[in-house]
């Protein structure tokens, strides 16, 4: 969606609803999918704003958080180089490579 907003000439662009809180999940598991088990449940609970969001037996995706962070940083750089602004307006977001604002 950031690419679409960029090519449409949008300025500024606000990112809303991006939690980016993966806790230790992406450090402990490779990118892909895992099943939530009693053994990993305490780790998974730290990966969402609502600690009761996931249940044992759910299948969740493990992101490549480092790649995502670099991609957001690159998108921010491209917006800035073109004289436009990309802002993170997500409440309690853990993404730290785009300027945070409250709306």
mmCIF file of C-alpha atoms in Angstrom:
data_model
loop_
_atom_site.group_PDB
_atom_site.id
_atom_site.type_symbol
_atom_site.label_atom_id
_atom_site.label_comp_id
_atom_site.label_asym_id
_atom_site.label_seq_id
_atom_site.Cartn_x
_atom_site.Cartn_y
_atom_site.Cartn_z
ATOM 1 C CA UNK A 1 0.000 0.000 0.000
ATOM 2 C CA UNK A 2 2.949 2.328 0.597
ATOM 3 C CA UNK A 3 4.036 1.848 -3.017
ATOM 4 C CA UNK A 4 0.540 2.672 -4.240
ATOM 5 C CA UNK A 5 0.381 5.784 -2.048
ATOM 6 C CA UNK A 6 3.801 6.833 -3.335
ATOM 7 C CA UNK A 7 2.904 6.386 -7.000
ATOM 8 C CA UNK A 8 -0.406 8.187 -6.477
ATOM 9 C CA UNK A 9 1.601 11.148 -5.162
ATOM 10 C CA UNK A 10 0.073 11.107 -1.675
ATOM 11 C CA UNK A 11 1.706 13.443 0.827
ATOM 12 C CA UNK A 12 1.778 13.033 3.729
ATOM 13 C CA UNK A 13 1.119 9.319 4.166
ATOM 14 C CA UNK A 14 0.095 8.112 7.624
ATOM 15 C CA UNK A 15 0.566 4.494 8.661
ATOM 16 C CA UNK A 16 -2.227 3.557 11.075
ATOM 17 C CA UNK A 17 -2.628 0.276 12.961
ATOM 18 C CA UNK A 18 0.929 -1.049 12.615
ATOM 19 C CA UNK A 19 1.749 -2.796 15.889
ATOM 20 C CA UNK A 20 5.171 -4.234 14.910
ATOM 21 C CA UNK A 21 5.422 -5.953 18.306
ATOM 22 C CA UNK A 22 6.838 -9.410 17.794
ATOM 23 C CA UNK A 23 8.554 -9.811 21.155
ATOM 24 C CA UNK A 24 11.092 -12.629 21.017
ATOM 25 C CA UNK A 25 9.072 -14.579 18.457
ATOM 26 C CA UNK A 26 11.206 -13.642 15.453
ATOM 27 C CA UNK A 27 14.387 -14.274 17.464
ATOM 28 C CA UNK A 28 13.336 -17.778 18.540
ATOM 29 C CA UNK A 29 11.711 -19.101 15.348
ATOM 30 C CA UNK A 30 12.635 -18.815 11.670
ATOM 31 C CA UNK A 31 10.252 -16.916 9.374
ATOM 32 C CA UNK A 32 7.269 -19.048 8.436
ATOM 33 C CA UNK A 33 4.333 -20.541 10.309
ATOM 34 C CA UNK A 34 4.204 -22.138 13.763
ATOM 35 C CA UNK A 35 1.510 -23.806 15.825
ATOM 36 C CA UNK A 36 0.915 -22.260 19.230
ATOM 37 C CA UNK A 37 1.597 -24.889 21.879
ATOM 38 C CA UNK A 38 1.669 -24.794 25.685
ATOM 39 C CA UNK A 39 5.486 -24.654 25.394
ATOM 40 C CA UNK A 40 5.582 -21.490 23.266
ATOM 41 C CA UNK A 41 2.368 -19.807 24.446
ATOM 42 C CA UNK A 42 4.082 -17.409 26.897
ATOM 43 C CA UNK A 43 6.378 -16.181 24.116
ATOM 44 C CA UNK A 44 3.507 -15.760 21.658
ATOM 45 C CA UNK A 45 1.423 -13.765 24.178
ATOM 46 C CA UNK A 46 4.066 -11.003 24.076
ATOM 47 C CA UNK A 47 3.624 -10.589 20.309
ATOM 48 C CA UNK A 48 0.288 -8.810 20.285
ATOM 49 C CA UNK A 49 -1.164 -5.741 21.958
ATOM 50 C CA UNK A 50 -3.822 -8.016 23.496
ATOM 51 C CA UNK A 51 -2.023 -10.863 25.330
ATOM 52 C CA UNK A 52 -5.163 -13.041 25.055
ATOM 53 C CA UNK A 53 -5.479 -12.630 21.284
ATOM 54 C CA UNK A 54 -3.905 -15.994 20.385
ATOM 55 C CA UNK A 55 -5.025 -19.404 21.646
ATOM 56 C CA UNK A 56 -3.253 -22.744 21.889
ATOM 57 C CA UNK A 57 -3.678 -24.551 18.566
ATOM 58 C CA UNK A 58 -3.704 -21.352 16.479
ATOM 59 C CA UNK A 59 -1.301 -21.198 13.548
ATOM 60 C CA UNK A 60 0.526 -17.903 13.264
ATOM 61 C CA UNK A 61 3.101 -16.443 10.950
ATOM 62 C CA UNK A 62 6.575 -15.625 12.188
ATOM 63 C CA UNK A 63 7.745 -12.518 10.351
ATOM 64 C CA UNK A 64 11.189 -11.631 9.154
ATOM 65 C CA UNK A 65 11.167 -8.545 11.387
ATOM 66 C CA UNK A 66 14.640 -7.385 10.362
ATOM 67 C CA UNK A 67 13.702 -7.446 6.683
ATOM 68 C CA UNK A 68 10.432 -5.641 7.422
ATOM 69 C CA UNK A 69 12.248 -2.958 9.457
ATOM 70 C CA UNK A 70 14.763 -2.405 6.629
ATOM 71 C CA UNK A 71 11.916 -2.221 4.104
ATOM 72 C CA UNK A 72 10.059 0.411 6.133
ATOM 73 C CA UNK A 73 13.297 2.382 6.534
ATOM 74 C CA UNK A 74 13.852 2.251 2.756
ATOM 75 C CA UNK A 75 10.269 3.372 2.070
ATOM 76 C CA UNK A 76 10.783 6.277 4.475
ATOM 77 C CA UNK A 77 14.024 7.197 2.691
ATOM 78 C CA UNK A 78 12.331 7.156 -0.730
ATOM 79 C CA UNK A 79 9.472 9.351 0.514
ATOM 80 C CA UNK A 80 11.953 11.804 2.045
ATOM 81 C CA UNK A 81 14.130 11.921 -1.069
ATOM 82 C CA UNK A 82 11.096 12.924 -3.109
ATOM 83 C CA UNK A 83 10.225 15.694 -0.637
ATOM 84 C CA UNK A 84 7.278 13.810 0.817
ATOM 85 C CA UNK A 85 6.493 12.621 4.319
ATOM 86 C CA UNK A 86 5.791 9.147 5.687
ATOM 87 C CA UNK A 87 4.529 9.098 9.281
ATOM 88 C CA UNK A 88 3.733 6.340 11.764
ATOM 89 C CA UNK A 89 0.449 7.285 13.460
ATOM 90 C CA UNK A 90 -0.093 3.869 15.045
ATOM 91 C CA UNK A 91 -0.844 3.886 18.759
ATOM 92 C CA UNK A 92 1.704 1.842 20.729
ATOM 93 C CA UNK A 93 3.641 0.862 17.599
ATOM 94 C CA UNK A 94 7.085 -0.650 18.036
ATOM 95 C CA UNK A 95 8.261 0.433 14.580
ATOM 96 C CA UNK A 96 11.089 2.872 15.223
ATOM 97 C CA UNK A 97 12.361 3.733 11.726
ATOM 98 C CA UNK A 98 9.535 6.105 10.756
ATOM 99 C CA UNK A 99 8.701 9.280 12.664
ATOM 100 C CA UNK A 100 5.874 8.748 15.161
ATOM 101 C CA UNK A 101 2.954 11.162 15.386
ATOM 102 C CA UNK A 102 -0.404 11.263 17.140
ATOM 103 C CA UNK A 103 -3.512 11.987 15.123
#
